[in-house]
PDB file of C-alpha atoms in Angstrom:
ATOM      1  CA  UNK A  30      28.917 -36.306 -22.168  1.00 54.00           C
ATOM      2  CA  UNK A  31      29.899 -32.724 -23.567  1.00 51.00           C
ATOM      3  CA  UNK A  32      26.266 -32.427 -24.608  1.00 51.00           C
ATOM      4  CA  UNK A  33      24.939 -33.368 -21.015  1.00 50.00           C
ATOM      5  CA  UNK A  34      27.838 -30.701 -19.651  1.00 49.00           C
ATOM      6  CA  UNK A  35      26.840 -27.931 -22.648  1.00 44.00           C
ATOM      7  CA  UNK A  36      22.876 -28.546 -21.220  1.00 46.00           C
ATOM      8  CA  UNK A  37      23.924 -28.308 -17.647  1.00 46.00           C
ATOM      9  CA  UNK A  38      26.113 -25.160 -18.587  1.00 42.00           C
ATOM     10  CA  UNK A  39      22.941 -23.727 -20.311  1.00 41.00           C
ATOM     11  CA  UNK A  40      20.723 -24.593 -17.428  1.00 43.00           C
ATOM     12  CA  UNK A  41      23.261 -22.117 -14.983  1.00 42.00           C
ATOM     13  CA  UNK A  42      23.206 -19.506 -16.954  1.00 33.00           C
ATOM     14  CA  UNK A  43      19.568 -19.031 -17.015  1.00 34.00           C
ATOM     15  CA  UNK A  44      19.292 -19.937 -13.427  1.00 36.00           C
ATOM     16  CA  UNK A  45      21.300 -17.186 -12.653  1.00 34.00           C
ATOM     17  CA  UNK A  46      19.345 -14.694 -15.274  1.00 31.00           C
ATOM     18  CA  UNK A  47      16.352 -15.734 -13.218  1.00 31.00           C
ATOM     19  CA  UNK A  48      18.028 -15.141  -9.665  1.00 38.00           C
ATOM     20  CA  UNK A  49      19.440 -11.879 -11.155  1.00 34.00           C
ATOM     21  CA  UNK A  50      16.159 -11.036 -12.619  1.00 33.00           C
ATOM     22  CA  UNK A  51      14.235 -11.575  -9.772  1.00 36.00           C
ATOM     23  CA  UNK A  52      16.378  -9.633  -7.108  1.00 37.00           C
ATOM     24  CA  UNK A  53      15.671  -6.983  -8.743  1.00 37.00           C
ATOM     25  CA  UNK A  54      11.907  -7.307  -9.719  1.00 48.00           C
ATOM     26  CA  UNK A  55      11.249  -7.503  -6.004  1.00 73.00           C
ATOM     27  CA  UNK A  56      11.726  -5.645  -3.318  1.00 84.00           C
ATOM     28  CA  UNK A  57      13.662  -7.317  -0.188  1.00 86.00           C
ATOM     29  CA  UNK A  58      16.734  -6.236   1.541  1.00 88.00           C
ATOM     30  CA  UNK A  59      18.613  -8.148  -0.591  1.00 88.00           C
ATOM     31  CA  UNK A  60      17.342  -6.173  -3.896  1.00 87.00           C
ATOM     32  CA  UNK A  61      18.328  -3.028  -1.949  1.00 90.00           C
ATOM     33  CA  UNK A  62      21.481  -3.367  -0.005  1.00 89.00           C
ATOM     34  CA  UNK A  63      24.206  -1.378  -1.638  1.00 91.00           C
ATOM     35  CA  UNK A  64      21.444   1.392  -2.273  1.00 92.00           C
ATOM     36  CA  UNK A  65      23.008   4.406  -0.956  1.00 93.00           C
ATOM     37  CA  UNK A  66      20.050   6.333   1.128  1.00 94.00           C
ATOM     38  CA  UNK A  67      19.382   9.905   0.420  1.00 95.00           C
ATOM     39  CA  UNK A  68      16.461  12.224  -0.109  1.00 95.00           C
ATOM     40  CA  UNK A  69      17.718  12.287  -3.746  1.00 95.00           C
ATOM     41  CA  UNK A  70      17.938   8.906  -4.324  1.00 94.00           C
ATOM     42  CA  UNK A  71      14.755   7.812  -2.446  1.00 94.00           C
ATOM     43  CA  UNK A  72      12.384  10.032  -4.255  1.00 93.00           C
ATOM     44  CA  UNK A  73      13.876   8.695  -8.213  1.00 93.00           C
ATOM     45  CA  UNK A  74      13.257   5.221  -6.923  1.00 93.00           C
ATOM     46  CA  UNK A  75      10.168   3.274  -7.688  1.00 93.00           C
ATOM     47  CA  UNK A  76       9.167   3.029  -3.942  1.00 93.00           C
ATOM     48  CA  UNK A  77       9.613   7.020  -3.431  1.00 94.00           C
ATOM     49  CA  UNK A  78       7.419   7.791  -6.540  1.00 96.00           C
ATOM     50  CA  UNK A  79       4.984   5.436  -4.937  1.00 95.00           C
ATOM     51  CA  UNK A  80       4.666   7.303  -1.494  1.00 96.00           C
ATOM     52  CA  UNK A  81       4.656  10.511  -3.595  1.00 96.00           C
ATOM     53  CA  UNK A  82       1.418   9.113  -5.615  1.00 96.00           C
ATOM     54  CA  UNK A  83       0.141   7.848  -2.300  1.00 95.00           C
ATOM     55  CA  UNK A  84       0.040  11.115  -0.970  1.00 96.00           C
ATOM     56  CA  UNK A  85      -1.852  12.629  -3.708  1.00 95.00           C
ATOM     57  CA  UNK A  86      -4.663  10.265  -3.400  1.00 94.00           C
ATOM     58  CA  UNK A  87      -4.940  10.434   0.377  1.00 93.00           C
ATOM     59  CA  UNK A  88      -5.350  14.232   0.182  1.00 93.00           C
ATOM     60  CA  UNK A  89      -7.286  14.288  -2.926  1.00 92.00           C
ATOM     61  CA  UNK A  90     -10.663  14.596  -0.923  1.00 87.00           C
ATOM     62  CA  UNK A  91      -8.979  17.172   0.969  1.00 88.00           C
ATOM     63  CA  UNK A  92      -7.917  15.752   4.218  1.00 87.00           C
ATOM     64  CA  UNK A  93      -6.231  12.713   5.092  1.00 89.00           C
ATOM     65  CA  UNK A  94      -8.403  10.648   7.741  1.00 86.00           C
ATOM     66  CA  UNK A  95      -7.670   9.460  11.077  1.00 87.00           C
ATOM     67  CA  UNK A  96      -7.579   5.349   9.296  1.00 88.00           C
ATOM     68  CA  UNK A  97      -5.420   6.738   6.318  1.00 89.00           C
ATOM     69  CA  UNK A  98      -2.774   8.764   8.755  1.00 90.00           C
ATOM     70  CA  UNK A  99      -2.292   4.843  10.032  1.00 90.00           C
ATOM     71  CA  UNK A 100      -2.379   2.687   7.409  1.00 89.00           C
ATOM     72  CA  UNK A 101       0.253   5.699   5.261  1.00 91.00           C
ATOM     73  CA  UNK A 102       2.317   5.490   8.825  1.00 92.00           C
ATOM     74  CA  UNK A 103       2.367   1.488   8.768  1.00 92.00           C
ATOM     75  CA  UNK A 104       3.122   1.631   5.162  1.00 91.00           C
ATOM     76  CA  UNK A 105       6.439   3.946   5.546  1.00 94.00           C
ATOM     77  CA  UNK A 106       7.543   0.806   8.382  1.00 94.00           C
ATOM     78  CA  UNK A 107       6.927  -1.519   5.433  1.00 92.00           C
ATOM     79  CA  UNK A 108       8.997   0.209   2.844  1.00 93.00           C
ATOM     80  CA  UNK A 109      11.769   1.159   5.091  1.00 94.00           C
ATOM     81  CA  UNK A 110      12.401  -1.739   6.372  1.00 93.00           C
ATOM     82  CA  UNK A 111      13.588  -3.109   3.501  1.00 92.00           C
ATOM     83  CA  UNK A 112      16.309  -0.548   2.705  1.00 93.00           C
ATOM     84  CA  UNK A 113      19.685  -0.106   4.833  1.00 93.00           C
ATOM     85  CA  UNK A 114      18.829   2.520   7.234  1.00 94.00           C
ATOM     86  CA  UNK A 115      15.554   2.050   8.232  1.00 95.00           C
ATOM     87  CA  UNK A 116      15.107   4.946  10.555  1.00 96.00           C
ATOM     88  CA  UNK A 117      16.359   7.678   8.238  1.00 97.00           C
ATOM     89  CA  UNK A 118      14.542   6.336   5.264  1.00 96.00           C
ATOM     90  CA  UNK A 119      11.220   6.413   7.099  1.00 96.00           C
ATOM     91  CA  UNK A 120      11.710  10.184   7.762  1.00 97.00           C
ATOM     92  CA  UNK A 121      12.418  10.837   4.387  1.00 96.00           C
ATOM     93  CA  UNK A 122       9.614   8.923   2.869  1.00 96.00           C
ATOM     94  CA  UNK A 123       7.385  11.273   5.603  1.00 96.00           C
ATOM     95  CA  UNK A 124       9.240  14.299   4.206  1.00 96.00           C
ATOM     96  CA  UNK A 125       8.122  13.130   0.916  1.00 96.00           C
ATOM     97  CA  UNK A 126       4.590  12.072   2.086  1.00 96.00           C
ATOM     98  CA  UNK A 127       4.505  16.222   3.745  1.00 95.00           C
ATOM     99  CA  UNK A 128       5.663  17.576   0.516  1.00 94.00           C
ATOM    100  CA  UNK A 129       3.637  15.911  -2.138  1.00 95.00           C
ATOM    101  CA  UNK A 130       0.039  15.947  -0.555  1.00 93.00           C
ATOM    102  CA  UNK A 131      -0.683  19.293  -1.109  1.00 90.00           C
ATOM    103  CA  UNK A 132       0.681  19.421  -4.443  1.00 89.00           C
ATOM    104  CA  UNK A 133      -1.449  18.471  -7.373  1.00 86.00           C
ATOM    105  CA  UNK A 134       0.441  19.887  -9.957  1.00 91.00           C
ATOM    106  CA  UNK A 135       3.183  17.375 -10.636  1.00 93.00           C
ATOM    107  CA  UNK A 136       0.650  14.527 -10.491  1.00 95.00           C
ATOM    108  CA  UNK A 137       1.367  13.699 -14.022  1.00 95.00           C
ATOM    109  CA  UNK A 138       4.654  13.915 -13.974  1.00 96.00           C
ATOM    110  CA  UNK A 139       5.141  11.559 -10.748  1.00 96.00           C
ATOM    111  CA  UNK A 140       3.153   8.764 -12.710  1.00 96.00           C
ATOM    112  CA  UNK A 141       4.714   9.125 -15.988  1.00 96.00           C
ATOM    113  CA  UNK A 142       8.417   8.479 -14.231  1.00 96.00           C
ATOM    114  CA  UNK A 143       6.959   5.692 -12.132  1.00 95.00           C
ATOM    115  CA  UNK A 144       4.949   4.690 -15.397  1.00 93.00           C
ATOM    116  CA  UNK A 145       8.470   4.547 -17.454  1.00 94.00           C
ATOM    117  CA  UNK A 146      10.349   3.074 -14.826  1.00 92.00           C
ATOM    118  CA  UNK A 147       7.654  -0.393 -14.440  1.00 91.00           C
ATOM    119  CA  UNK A 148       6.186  -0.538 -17.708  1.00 88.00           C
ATOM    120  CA  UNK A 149       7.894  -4.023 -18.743  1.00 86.00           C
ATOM    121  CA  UNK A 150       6.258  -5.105 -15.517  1.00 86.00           C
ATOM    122  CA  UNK A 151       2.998  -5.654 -15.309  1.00 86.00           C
ATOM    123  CA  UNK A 152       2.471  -7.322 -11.840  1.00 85.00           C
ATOM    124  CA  UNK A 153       4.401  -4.133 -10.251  1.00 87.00           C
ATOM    125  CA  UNK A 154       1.874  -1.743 -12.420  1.00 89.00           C
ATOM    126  CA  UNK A 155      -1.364  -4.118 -10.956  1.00 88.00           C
ATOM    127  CA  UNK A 156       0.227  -4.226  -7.618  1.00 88.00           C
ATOM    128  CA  UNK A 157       0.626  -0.108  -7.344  1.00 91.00           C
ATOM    129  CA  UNK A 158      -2.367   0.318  -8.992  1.00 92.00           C
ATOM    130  CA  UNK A 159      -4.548  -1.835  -6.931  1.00 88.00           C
ATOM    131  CA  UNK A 160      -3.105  -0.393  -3.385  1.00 88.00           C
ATOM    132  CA  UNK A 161      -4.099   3.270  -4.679  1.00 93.00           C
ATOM    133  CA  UNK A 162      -7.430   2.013  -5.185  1.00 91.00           C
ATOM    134  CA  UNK A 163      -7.659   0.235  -1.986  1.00 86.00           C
ATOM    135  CA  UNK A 164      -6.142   3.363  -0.169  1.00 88.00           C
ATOM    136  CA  UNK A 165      -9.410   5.336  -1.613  1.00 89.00           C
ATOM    137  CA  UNK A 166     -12.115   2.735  -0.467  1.00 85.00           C
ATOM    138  CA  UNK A 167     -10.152   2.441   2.814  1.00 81.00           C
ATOM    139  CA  UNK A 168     -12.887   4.885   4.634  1.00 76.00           C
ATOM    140  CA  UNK A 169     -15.432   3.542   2.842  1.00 76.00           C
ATOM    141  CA  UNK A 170     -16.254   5.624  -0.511  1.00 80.00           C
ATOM    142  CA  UNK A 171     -14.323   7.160  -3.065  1.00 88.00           C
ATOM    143  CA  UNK A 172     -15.084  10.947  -3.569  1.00 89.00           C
ATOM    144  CA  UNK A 173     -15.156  12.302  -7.028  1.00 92.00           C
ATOM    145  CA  UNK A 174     -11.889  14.210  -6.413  1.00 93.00           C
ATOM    146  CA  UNK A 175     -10.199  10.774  -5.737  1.00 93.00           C
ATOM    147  CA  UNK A 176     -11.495   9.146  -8.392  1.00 93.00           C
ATOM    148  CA  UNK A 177     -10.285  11.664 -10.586  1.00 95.00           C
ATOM    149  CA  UNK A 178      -6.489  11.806  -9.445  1.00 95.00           C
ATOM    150  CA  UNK A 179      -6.581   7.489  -9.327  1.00 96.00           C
ATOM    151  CA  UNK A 180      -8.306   7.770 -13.122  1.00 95.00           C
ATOM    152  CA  UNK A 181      -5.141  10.545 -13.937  1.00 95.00           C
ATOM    153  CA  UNK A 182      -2.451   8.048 -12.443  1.00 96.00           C
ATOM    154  CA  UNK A 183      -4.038   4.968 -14.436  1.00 95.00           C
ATOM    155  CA  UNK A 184      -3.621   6.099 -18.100  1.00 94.00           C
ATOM    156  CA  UNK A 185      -0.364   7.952 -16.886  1.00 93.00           C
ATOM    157  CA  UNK A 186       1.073   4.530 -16.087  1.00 92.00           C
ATOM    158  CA  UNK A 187      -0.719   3.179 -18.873  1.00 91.00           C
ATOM    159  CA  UNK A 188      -2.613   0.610 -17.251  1.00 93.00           C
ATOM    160  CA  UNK A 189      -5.370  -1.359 -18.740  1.00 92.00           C
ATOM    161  CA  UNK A 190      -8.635   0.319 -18.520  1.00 93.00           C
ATOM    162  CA  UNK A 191     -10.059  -2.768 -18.432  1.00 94.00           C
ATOM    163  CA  UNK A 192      -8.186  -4.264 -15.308  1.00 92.00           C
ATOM    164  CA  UNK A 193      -8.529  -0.634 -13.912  1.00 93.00           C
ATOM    165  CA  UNK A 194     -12.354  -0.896 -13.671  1.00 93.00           C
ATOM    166  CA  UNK A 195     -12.341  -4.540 -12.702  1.00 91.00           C
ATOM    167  CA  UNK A 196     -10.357  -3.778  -9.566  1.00 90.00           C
ATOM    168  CA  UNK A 197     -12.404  -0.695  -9.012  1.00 91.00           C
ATOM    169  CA  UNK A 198     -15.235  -2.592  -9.256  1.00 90.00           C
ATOM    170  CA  UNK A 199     -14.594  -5.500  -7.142  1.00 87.00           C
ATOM    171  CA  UNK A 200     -13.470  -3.370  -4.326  1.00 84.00           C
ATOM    172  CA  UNK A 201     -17.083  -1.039  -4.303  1.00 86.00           C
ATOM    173  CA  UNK A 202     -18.601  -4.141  -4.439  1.00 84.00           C
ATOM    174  CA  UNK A 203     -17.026  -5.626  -1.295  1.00 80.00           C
ATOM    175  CA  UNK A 204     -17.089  -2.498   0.439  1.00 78.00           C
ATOM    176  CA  UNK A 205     -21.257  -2.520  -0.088  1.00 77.00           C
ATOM    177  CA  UNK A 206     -21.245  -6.057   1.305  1.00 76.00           C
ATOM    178  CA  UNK A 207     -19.701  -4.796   4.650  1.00 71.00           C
ATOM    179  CA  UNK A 208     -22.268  -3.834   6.791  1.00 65.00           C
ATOM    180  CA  UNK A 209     -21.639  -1.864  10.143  1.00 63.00           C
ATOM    181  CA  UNK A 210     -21.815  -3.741  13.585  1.00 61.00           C
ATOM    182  CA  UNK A 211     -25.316  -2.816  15.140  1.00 65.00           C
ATOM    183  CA  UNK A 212     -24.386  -4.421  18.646  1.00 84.00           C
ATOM    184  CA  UNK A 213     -21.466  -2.491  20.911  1.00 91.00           C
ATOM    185  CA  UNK A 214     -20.753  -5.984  22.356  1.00 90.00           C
ATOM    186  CA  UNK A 215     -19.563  -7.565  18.753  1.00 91.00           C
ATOM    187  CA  UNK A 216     -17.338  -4.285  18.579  1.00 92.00           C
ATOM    188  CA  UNK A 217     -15.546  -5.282  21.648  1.00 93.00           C
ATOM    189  CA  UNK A 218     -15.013  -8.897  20.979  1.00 92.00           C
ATOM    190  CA  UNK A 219     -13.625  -7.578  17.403  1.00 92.00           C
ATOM    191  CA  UNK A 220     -10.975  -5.345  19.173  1.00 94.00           C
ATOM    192  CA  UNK A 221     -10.581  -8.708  21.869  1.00 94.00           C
ATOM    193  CA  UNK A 222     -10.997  -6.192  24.691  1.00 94.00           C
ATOM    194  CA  UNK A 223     -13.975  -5.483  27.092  1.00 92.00           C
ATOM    195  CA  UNK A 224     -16.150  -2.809  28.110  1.00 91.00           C
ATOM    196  CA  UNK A 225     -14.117  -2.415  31.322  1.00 92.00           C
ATOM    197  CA  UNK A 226     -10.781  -1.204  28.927  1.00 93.00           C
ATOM    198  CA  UNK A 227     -10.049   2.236  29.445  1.00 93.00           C
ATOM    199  CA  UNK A 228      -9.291   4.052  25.848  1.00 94.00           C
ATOM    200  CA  UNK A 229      -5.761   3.840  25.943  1.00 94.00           C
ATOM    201  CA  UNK A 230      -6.134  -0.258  26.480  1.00 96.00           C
ATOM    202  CA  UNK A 231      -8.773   0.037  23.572  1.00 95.00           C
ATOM    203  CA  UNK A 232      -6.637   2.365  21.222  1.00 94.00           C
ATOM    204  CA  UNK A 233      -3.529  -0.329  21.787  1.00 95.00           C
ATOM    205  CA  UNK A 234      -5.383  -3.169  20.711  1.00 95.00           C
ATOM    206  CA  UNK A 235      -6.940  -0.973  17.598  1.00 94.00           C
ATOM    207  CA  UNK A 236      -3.507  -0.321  16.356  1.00 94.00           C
ATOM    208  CA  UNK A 237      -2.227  -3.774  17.248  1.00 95.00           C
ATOM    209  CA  UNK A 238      -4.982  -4.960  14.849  1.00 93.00           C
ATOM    210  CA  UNK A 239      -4.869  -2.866  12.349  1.00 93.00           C
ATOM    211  CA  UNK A 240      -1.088  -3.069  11.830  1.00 91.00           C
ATOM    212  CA  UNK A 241      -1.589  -7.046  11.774  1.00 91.00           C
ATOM    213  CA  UNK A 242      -3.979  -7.188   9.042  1.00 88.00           C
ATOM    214  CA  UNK A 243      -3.203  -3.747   6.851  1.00 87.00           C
ATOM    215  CA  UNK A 244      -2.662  -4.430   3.380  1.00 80.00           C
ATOM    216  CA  UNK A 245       1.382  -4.937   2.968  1.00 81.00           C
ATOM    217  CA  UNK A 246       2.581  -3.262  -0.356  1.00 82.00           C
ATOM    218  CA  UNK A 247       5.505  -5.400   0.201  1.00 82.00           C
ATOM    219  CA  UNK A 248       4.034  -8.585   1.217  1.00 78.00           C
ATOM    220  CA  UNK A 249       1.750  -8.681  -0.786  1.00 75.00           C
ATOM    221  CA  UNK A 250       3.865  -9.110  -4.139  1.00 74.00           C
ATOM    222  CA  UNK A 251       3.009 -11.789  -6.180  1.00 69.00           C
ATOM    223  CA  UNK A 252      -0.560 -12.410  -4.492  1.00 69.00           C
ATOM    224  CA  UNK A 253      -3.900 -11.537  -6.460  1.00 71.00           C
ATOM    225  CA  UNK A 254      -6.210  -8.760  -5.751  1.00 71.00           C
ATOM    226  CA  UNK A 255      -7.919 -11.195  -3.477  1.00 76.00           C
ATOM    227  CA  UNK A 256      -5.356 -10.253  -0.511  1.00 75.00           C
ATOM    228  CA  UNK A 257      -5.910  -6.341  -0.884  1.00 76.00           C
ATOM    229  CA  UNK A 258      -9.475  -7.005  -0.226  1.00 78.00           C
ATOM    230  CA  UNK A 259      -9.563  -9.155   2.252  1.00 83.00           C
ATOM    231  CA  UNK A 260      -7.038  -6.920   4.162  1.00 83.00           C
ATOM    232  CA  UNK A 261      -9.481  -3.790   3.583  1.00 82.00           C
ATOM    233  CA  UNK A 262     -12.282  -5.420   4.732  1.00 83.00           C
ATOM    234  CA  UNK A 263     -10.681  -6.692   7.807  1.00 87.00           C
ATOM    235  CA  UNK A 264      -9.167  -3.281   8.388  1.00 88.00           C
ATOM    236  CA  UNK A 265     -12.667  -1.326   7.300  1.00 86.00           C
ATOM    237  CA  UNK A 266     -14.446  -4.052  10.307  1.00 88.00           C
ATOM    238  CA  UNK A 267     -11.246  -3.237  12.771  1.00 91.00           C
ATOM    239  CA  UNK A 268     -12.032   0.834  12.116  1.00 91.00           C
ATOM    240  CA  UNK A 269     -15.745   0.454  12.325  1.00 89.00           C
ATOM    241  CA  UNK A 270     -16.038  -1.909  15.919  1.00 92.00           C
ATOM    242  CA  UNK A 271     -13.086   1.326  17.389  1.00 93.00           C
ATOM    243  CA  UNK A 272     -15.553   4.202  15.579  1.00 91.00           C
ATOM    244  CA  UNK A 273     -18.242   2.528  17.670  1.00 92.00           C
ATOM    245  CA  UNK A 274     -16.570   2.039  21.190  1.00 93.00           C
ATOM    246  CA  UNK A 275     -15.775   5.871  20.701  1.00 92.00           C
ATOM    247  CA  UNK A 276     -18.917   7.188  19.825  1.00 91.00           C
ATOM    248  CA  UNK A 277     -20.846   5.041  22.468  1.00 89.00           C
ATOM    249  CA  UNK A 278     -17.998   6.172  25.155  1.00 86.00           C
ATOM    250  CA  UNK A 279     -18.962   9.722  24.521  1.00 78.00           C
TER     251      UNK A 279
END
């Protein structure tokens, strides 16, 4: 009996280890209640660093596109959401955002402090890792600039060159697979509107769509790599039927 009450005592305690351990290694509302919501205190946490890296490789061609300004905009509702304060925390992770894409500088720096701060955890490392690289194929092709800055932010973190080029890989590979619509009619029934829509119906549904299947930095933790490409190509199809409706408006 005291041995079967010793066990059961035993089996608590690393329940709650694992409940403890896992609140933390996640990020919900839960993991992030008593966080205390400041400029300050966003940009030293793991989430803040991100955006700041974020920025850096959506500027690092030299402008950020039309399909990056949305999918960075749907990504601050993502992250906000899960901290108290929504509202003010998404106009401090756009303050952030403003500030750190036309700095290059501090690249280094940003990655080494995110770098320190995951580096027992390898899934957040693949998971931050992988949506930079995603953010760069998002238009289609990674410039040499970007490649650069995501090569500078993968040995600051210290990520596997290995799993680095295997993720790089798989994602120019899908991206070559996805070929353009060639008929106007398949870009309509992709959108789910008609060629009677005025552009403001059209631009509705665009967003509606690409908001539903955008990558989710915070959905998508503890999924593989085959979720981020899935949710690119989806997006990359959403972006190219709208590119076409546009161009065969004009």
């Amino acid at each position: 009996m005291g041995n079967l009450l010793l066990l059961a005592a035993i089996g608590a305690f690393f329940y709650w280890i694992f409940k403890s351990y896992a609140k933390y290694t996640t990020y919900s509302k839960e993991a992030f209640k008593n966080f205390s919501v400041s400029k300050e205190s966003l940009q030293k946490s793991e989430l803040g660093l991100f955006i700041a890296l974020v920025a850096k490789v959506a500027k690092a061609d030299g402008r950020v596109d039309a399909l990056e300004a949305e999918l960075v905009g749907i990504m601050f509702d993502d992250i906000s959401a899960v901290f108290p304060e929504p509202h003010k925390t998404k106009e401090i992770l756009k303050e952030i955002f403003n500030e750190h894409k036309n700095r290059s500088h501090d690249l280094r720096e940003i990655a080494l402090t995110l770098g320190n701060a995951i580096k027992r955890d390898k899934n957040k490392q693949h998971q931050f890792m992988g949506f930079l690289i995603q953010l760069a194929f998002i238009d289609g092709e990674v410039s040499k600039s970007e490649e650069e800055v995501l090569a500078s932010i993968a040995e600051a973190l210290r990520f596997d060159p290995n799993a680095y080029h295997a993720i790089f890989d798989k994602f120019e590979k899908m991206v070559h697979n996805i070929k353009p619509k060639a008929d106007i009619n398949d870009a309509y029934k992709i959108l789910g509107v008609n060629e009677n829509d005025d552009m403001n119906t059209i631009k509705k549904a665009y967003r509606k769509l690409i908001r539903e299947y955008h990558p989710d930095i915070i959905k998508s933790q503890g999924k593989d790599d085959a979720y981020m490409q899935e949710a690119t190509a989806k997006t990359q199809e959403i972006n190219q039927a709208y590119e076409m409706i546009k161009a065969h408006r004009k």
